[in-house]
PDB file of C-alpha atoms and ligand atoms in Angstrom:
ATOM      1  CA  UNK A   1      26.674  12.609  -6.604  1.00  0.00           C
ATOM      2  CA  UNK A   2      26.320   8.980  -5.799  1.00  0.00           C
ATOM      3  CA  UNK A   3      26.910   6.096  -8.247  1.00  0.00           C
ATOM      4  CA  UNK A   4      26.752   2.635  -8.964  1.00  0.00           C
ATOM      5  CA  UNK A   5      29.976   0.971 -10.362  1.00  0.00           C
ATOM      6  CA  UNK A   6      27.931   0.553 -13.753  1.00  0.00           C
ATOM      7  CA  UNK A   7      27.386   4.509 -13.918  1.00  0.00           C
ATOM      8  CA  UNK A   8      24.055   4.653 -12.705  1.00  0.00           C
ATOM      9  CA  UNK A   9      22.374   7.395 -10.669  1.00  0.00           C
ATOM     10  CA  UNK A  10      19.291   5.614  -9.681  1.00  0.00           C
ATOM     11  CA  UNK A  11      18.548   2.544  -8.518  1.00  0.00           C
ATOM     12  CA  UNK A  12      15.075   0.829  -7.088  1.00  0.00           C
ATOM     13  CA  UNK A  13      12.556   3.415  -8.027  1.00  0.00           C
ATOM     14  CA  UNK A  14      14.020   5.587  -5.238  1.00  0.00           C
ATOM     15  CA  UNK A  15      16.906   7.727  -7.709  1.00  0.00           C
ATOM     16  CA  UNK A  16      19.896   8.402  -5.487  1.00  0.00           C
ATOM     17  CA  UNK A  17      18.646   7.348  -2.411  1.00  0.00           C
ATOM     18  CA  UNK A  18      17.888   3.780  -3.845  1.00  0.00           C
ATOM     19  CA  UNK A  19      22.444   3.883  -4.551  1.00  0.00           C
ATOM     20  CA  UNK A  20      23.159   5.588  -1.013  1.00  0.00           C
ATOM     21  CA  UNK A  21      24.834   3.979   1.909  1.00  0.00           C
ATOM     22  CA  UNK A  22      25.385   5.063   5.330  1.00  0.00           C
ATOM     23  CA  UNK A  23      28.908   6.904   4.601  1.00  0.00           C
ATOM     24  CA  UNK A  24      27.330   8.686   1.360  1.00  0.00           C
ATOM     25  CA  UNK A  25      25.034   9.956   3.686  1.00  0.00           C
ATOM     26  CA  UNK A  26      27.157  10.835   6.458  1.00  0.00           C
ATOM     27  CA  UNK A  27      29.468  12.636   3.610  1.00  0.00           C
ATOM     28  CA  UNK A  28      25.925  13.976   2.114  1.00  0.00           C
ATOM     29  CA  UNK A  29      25.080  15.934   5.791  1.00  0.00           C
ATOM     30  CA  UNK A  30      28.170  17.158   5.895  1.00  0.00           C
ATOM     31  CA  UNK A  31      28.612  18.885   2.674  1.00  0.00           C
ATOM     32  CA  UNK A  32      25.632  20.589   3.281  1.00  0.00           C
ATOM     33  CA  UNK A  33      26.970  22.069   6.304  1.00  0.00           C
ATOM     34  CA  UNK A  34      29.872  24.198   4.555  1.00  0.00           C
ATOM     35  CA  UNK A  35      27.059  25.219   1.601  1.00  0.00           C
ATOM     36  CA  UNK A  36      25.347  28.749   1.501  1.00  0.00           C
ATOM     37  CA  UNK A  37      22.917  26.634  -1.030  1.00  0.00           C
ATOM     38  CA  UNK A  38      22.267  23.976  -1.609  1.00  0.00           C
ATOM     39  CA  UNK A  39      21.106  24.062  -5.594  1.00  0.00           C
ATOM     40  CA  UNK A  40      18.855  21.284  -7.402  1.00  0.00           C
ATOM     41  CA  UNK A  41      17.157  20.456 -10.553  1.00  0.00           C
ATOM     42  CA  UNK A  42      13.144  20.483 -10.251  1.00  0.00           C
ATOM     43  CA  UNK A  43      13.459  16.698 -11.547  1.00  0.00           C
ATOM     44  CA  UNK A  44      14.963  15.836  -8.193  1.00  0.00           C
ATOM     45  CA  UNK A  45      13.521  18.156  -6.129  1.00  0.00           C
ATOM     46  CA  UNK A  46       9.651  16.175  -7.292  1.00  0.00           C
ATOM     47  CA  UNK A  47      10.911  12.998  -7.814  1.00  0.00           C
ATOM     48  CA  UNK A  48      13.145  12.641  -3.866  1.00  0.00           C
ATOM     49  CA  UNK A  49      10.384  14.767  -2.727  1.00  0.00           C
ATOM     50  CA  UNK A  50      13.151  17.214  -0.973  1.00  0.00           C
ATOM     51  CA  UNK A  51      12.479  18.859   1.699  1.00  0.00           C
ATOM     52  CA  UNK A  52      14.491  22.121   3.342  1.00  0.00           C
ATOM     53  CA  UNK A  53      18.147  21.169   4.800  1.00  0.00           C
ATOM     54  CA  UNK A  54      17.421  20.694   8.876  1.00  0.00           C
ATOM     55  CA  UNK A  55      19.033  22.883  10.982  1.00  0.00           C
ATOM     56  CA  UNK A  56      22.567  22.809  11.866  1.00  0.00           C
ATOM     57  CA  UNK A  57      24.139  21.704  15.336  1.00  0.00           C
ATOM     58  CA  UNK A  58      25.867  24.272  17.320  1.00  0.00           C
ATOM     59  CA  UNK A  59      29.433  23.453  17.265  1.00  0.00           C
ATOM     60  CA  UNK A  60      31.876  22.169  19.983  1.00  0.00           C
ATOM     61  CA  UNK A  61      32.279  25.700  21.741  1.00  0.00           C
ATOM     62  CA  UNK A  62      28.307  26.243  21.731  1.00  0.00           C
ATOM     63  CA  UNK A  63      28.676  28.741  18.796  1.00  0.00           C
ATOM     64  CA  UNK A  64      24.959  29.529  16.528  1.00  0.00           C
ATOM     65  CA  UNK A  65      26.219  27.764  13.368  1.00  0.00           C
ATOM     66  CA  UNK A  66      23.219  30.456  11.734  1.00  0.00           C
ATOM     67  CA  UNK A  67      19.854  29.232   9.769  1.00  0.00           C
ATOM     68  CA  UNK A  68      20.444  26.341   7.486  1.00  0.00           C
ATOM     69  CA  UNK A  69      21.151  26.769   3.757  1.00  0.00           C
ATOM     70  CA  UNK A  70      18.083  27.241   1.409  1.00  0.00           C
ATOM     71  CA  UNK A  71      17.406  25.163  -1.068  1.00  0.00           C
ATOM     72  CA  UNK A  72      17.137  26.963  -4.754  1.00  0.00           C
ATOM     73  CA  UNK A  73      15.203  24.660  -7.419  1.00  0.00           C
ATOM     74  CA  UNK A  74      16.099  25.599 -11.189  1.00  0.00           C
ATOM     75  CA  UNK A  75      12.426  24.998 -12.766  1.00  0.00           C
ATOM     76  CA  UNK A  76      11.749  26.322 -16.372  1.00  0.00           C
ATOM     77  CA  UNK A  77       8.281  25.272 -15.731  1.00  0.00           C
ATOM     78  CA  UNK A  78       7.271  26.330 -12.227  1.00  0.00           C
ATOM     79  CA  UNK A  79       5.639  22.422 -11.924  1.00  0.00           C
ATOM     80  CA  UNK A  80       6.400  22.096  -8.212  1.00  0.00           C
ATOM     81  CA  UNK A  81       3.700  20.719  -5.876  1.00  0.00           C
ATOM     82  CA  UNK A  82       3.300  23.945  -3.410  1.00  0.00           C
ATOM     83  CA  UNK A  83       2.207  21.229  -0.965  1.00  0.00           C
ATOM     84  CA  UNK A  84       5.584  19.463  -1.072  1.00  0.00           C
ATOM     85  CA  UNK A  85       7.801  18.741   1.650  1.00  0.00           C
ATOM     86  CA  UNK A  86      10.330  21.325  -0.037  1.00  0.00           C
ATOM     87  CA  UNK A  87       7.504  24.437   0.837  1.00  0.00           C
ATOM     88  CA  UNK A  88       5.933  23.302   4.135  1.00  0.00           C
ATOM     89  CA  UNK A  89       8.987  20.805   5.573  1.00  0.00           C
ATOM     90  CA  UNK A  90      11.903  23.840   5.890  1.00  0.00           C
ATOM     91  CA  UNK A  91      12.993  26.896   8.228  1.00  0.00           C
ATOM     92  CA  UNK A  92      14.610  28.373   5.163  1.00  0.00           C
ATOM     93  CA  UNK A  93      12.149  29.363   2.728  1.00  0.00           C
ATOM     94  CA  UNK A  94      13.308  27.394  -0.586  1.00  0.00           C
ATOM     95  CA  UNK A  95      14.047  29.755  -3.720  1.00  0.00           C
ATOM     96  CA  UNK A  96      12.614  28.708  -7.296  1.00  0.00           C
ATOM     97  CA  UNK A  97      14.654  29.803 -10.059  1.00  0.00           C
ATOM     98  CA  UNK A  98      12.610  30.360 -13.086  1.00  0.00           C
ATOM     99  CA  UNK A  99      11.676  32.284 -15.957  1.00  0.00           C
ATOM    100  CA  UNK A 100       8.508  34.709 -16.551  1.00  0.00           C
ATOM    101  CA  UNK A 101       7.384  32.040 -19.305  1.00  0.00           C
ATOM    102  CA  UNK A 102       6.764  30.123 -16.501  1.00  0.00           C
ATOM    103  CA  UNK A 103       3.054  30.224 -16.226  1.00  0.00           C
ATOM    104  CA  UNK A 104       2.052  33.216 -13.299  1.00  0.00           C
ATOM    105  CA  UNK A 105      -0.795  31.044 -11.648  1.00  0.00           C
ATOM    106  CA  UNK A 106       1.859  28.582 -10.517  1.00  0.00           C
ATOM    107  CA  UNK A 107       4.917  31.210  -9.516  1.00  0.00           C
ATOM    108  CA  UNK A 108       2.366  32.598  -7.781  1.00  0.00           C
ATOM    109  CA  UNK A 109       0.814  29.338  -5.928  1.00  0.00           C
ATOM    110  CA  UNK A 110       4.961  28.711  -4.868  1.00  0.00           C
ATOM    111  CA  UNK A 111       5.130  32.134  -3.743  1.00  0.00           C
ATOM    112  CA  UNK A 112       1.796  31.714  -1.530  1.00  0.00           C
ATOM    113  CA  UNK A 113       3.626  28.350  -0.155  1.00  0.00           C
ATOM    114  CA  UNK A 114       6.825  30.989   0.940  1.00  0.00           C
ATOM    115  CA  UNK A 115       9.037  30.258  -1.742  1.00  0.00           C
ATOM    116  CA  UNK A 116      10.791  33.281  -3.206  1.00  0.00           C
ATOM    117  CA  UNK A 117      10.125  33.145  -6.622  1.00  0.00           C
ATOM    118  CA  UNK A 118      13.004  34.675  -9.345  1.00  0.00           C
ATOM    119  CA  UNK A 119      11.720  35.164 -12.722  1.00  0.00           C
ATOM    120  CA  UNK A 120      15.451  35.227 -14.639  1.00  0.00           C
ATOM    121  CA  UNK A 121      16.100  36.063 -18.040  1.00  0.00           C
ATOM    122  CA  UNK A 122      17.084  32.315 -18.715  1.00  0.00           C
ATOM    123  CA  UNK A 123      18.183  29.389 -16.639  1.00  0.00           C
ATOM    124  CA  UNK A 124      21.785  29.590 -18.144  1.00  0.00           C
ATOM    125  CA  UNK A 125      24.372  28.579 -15.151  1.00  0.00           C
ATOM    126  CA  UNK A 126      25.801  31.872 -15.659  1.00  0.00           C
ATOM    127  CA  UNK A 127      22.446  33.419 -15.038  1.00  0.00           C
ATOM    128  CA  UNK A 128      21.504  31.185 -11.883  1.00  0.00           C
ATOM    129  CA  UNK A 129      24.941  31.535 -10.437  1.00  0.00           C
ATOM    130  CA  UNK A 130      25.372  35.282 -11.060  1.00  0.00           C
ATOM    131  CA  UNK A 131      21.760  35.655  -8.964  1.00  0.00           C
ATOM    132  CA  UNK A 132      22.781  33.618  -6.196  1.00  0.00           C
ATOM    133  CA  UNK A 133      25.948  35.504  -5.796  1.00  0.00           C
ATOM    134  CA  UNK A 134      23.937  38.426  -5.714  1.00  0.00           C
ATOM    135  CA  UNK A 135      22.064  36.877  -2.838  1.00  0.00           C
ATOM    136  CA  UNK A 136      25.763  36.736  -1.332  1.00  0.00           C
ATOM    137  CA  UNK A 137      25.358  32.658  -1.768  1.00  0.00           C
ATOM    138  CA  UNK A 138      28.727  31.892  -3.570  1.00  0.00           C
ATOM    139  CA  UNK A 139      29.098  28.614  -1.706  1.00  0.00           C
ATOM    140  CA  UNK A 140      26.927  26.421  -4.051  1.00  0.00           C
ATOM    141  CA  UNK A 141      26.427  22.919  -3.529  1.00  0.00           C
ATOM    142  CA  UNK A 142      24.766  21.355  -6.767  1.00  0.00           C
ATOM    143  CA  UNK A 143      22.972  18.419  -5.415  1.00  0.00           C
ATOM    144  CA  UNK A 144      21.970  17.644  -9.176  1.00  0.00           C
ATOM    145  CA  UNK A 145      20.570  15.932 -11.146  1.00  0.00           C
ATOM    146  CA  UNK A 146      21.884  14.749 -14.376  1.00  0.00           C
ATOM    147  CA  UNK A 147      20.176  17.641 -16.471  1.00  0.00           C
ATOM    148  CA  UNK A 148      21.405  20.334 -14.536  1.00  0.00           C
ATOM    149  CA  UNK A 149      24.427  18.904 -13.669  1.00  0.00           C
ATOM    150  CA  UNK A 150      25.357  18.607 -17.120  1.00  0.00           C
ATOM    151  CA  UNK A 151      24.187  22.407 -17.886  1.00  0.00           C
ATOM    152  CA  UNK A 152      27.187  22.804 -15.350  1.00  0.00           C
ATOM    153  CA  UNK A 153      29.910  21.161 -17.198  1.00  0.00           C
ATOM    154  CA  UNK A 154      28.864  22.242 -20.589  1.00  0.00           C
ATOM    155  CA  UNK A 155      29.054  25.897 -18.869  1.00  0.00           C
ATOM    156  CA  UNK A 156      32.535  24.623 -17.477  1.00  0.00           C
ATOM    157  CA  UNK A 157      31.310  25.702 -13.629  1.00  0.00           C
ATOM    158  CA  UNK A 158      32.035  23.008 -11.776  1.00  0.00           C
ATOM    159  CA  UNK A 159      35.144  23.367  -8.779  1.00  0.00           C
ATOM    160  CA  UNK A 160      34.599  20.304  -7.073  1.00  0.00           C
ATOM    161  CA  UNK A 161      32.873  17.070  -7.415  1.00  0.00           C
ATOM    162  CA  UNK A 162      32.420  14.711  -4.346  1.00  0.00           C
ATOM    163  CA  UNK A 163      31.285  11.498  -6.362  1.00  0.00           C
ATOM    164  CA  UNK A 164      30.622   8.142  -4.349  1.00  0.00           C
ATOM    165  CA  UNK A 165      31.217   4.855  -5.704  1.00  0.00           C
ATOM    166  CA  UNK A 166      28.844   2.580  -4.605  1.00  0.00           C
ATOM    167  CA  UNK A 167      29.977  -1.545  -4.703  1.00  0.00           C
ATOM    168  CA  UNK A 168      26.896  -2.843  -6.549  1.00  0.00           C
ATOM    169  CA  UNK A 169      26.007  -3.257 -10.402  1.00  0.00           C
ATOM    170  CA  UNK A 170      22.781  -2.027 -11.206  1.00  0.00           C
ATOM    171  CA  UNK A 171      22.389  -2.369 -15.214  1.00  0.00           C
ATOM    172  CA  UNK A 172      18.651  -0.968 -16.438  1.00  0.00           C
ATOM    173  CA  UNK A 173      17.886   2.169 -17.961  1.00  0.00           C
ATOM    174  CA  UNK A 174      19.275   4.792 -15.323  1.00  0.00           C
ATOM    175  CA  UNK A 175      21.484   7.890 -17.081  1.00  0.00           C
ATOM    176  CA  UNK A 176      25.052   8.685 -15.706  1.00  0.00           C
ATOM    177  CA  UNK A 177      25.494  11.848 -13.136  1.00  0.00           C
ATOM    178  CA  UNK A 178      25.872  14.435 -15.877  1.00  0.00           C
ATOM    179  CA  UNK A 179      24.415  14.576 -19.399  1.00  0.00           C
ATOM    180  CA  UNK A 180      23.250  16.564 -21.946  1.00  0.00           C
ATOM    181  CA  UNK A 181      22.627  16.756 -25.725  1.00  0.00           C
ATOM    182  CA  UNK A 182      25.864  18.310 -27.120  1.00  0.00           C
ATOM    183  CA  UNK A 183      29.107  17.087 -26.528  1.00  0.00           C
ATOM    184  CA  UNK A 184      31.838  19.342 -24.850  1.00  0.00           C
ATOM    185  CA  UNK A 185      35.553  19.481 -24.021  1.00  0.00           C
ATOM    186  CA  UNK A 186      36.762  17.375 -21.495  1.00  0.00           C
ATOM    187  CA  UNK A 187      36.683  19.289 -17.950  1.00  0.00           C
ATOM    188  CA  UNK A 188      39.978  17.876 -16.251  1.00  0.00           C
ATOM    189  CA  UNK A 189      39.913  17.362 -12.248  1.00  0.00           C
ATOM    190  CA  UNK A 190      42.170  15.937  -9.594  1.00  0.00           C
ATOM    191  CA  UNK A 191      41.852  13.696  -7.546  1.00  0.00           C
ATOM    192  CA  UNK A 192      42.227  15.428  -3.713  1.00  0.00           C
ATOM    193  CA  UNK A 193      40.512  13.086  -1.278  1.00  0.00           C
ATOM    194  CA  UNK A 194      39.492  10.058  -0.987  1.00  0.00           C
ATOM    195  CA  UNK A 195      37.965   7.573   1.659  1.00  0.00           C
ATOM    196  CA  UNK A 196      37.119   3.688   1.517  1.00  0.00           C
ATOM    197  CA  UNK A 197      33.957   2.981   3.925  1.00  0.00           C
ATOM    198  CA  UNK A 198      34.101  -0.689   5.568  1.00  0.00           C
ATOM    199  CA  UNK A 199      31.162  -1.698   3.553  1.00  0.00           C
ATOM    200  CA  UNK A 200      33.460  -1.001   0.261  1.00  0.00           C
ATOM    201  CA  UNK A 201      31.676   2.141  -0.564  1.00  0.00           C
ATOM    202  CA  UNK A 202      34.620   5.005  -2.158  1.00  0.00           C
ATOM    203  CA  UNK A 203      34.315   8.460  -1.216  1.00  0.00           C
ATOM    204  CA  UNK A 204      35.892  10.007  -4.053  1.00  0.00           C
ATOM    205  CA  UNK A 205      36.913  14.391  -3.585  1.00  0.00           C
ATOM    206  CA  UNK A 206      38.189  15.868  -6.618  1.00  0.00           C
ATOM    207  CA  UNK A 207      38.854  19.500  -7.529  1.00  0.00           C
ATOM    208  CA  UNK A 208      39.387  21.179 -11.148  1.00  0.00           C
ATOM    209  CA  UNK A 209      42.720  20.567 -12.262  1.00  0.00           C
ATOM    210  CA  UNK A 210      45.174  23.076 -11.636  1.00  0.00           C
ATOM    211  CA  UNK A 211      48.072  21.252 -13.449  1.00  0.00           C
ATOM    212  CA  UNK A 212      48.383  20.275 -17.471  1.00  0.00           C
ATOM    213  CA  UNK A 213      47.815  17.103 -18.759  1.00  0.00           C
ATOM    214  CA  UNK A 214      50.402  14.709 -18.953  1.00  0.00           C
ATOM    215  CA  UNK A 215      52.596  16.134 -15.803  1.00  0.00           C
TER     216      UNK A 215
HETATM  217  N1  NAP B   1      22.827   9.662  -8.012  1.00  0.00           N
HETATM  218  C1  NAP B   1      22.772  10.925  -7.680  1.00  0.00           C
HETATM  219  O1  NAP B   1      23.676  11.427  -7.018  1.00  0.00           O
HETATM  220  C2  NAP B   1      21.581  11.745  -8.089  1.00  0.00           C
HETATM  221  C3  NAP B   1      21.522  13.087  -7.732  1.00  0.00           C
HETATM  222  C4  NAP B   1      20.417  13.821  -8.114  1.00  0.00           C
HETATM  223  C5  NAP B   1      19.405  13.216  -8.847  1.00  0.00           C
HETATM  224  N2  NAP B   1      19.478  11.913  -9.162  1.00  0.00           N
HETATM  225  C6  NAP B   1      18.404  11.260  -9.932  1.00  0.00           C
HETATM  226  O2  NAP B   1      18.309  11.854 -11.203  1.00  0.00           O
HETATM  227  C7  NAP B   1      16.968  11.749 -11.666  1.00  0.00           C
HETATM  228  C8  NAP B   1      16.468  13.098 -12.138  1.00  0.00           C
HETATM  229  O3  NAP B   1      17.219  13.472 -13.258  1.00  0.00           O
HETATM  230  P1  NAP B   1      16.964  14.828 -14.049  1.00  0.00           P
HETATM  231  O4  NAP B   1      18.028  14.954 -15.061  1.00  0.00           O
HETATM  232  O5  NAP B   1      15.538  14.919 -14.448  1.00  0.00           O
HETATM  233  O6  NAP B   1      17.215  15.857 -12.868  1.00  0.00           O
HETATM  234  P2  NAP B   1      17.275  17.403 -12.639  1.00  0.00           P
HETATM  235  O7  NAP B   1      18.429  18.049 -13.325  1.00  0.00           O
HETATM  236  O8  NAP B   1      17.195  17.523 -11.182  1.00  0.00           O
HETATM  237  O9  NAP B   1      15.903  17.957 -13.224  1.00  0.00           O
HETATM  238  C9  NAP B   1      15.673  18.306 -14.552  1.00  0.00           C
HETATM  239  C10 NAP B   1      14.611  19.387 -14.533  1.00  0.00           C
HETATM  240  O10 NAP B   1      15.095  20.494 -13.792  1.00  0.00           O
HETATM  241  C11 NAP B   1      14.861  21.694 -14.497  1.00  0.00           C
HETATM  242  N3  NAP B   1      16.163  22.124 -14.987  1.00  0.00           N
HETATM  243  C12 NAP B   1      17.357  21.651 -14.564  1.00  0.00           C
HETATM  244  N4  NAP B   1      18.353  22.316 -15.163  1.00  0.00           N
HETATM  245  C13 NAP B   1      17.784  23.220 -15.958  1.00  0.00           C
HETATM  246  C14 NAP B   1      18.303  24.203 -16.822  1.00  0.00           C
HETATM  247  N5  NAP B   1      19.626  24.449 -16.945  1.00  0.00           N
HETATM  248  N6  NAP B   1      17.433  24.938 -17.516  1.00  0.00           N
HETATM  249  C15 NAP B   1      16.119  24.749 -17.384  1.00  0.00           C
HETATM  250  N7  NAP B   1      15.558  23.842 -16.558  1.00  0.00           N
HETATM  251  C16 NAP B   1      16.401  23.089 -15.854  1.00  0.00           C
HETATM  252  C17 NAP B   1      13.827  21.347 -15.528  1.00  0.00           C
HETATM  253  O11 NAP B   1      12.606  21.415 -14.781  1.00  0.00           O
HETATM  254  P3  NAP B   1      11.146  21.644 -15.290  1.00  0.00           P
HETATM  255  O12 NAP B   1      10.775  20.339 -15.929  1.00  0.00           O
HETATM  256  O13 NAP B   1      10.337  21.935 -14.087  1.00  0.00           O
HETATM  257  O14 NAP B   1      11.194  22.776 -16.263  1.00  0.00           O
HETATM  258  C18 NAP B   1      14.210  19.928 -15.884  1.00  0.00           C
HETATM  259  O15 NAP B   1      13.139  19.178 -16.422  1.00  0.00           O
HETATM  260  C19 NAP B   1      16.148  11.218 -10.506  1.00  0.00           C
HETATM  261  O16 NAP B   1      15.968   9.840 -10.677  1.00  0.00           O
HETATM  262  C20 NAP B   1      17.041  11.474  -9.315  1.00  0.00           C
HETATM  263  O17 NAP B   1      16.771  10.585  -8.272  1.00  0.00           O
HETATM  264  C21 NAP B   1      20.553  11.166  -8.807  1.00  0.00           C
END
């Protein structure tokens, strides 16, 4: 997640991308290299019109680094544009995450467009995570956004959080990186990395605390 030093998450009419610099970017590329998934709200999937995560480079010794991650969008409303970049832009088909209250005409346009299309119980993080690790994707990387980021936290579900600190102020209405209507216990992390870019931009790695409070 990229931020300005005010907190926001979105900046110029172009969310994230209007924060990013070249190092969150570089950072951004490479995170998506160790993921088996790369998991996203609908919200940002339409409104940073994603497309599937290009293909990997072989590494050093020439070895097939495999097919790129997929990308799974967590929709309760199947309102995806089956003519987006995300369905006709990829190697990976994308996965939707939905429910069967979903209206059928629409799973069924995104399944036409070669998504696979999950109709789950619920989109509780238990329930999205549980069927991606039946998929054998246990590697997620939660690109966001705030909604479902926060449905994270509140479900306590969250390992690591790579979190870059942009140097500008942005002020106007743009929401933090995680939110959500009910309040919940503090989720404590450490701080394992981190990595000042010449332009000022902080690349910030932390991990859920291992150790108590106060130590
Ligand atoms: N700064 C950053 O690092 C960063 C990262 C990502 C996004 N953003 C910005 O954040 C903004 C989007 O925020 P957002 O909160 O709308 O994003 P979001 O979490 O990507 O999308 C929210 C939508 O995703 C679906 N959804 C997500 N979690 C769900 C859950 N647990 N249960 C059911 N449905 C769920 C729903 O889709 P349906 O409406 O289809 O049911 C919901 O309306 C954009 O401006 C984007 O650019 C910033």
């Amino acid at each position: 997640m990229v931020t300005s030093l005010d907190g926001a998450v979105a900046a110029g009419g172009r969310g994230s991308q209007g924060l990013s610099t070249p190092a969150d970017r570089e950072l951004f590329r490479s995170v998506r290299r160790a993921a088996d998934v790369v998991l996203v709200g609908a919200g940002t999937a339409r409104d940073e019109n994603y497309r599937g995560v290009r293909p990997r480079r072989p590494g050093p010794d020439g070895a097939d680094p495999g097919p790129p991650p997929p990308v799974a969008v967590v929709t309760g409303s199947a309102a995806l544009d089956p003519a987006a970049p995300l369905f006709t832009d990829t190697t990976t088909a994308p996965i939707v995450l939905t429910t069967a209250a979903a209206p059928a005409a629409r799973r069924a346009a995104l399944a036409a467009a070669g998504a696979e299309v999950v109709a789950l119980a619920d989109l509780a993080p238990g329930t999205l995570l549980a069927e991606l690790g039946r998929r054998g994707l246990r590697e997620v990387l939660c690109e966001g956004g705030p909604t479902l980021l926060g449905a994270l936290v509140a479900a306590d579900a969250i390992d690591e959080l790579r979190l870059t600190l942009v140097p500008v102020l942005a002020g106007g209405p743009a929401g933090r990186i995680a939110g959500g209507p009910d309040a919940v216990p503090l989720r404590r992390m450490e701080l394992v990395g981190q990595l000042a870019a010449p332009d000022g931009t902080l690349l910030l790695h932390y991990r859920r605390a291992t150790r108590p409070p106060n130590e």
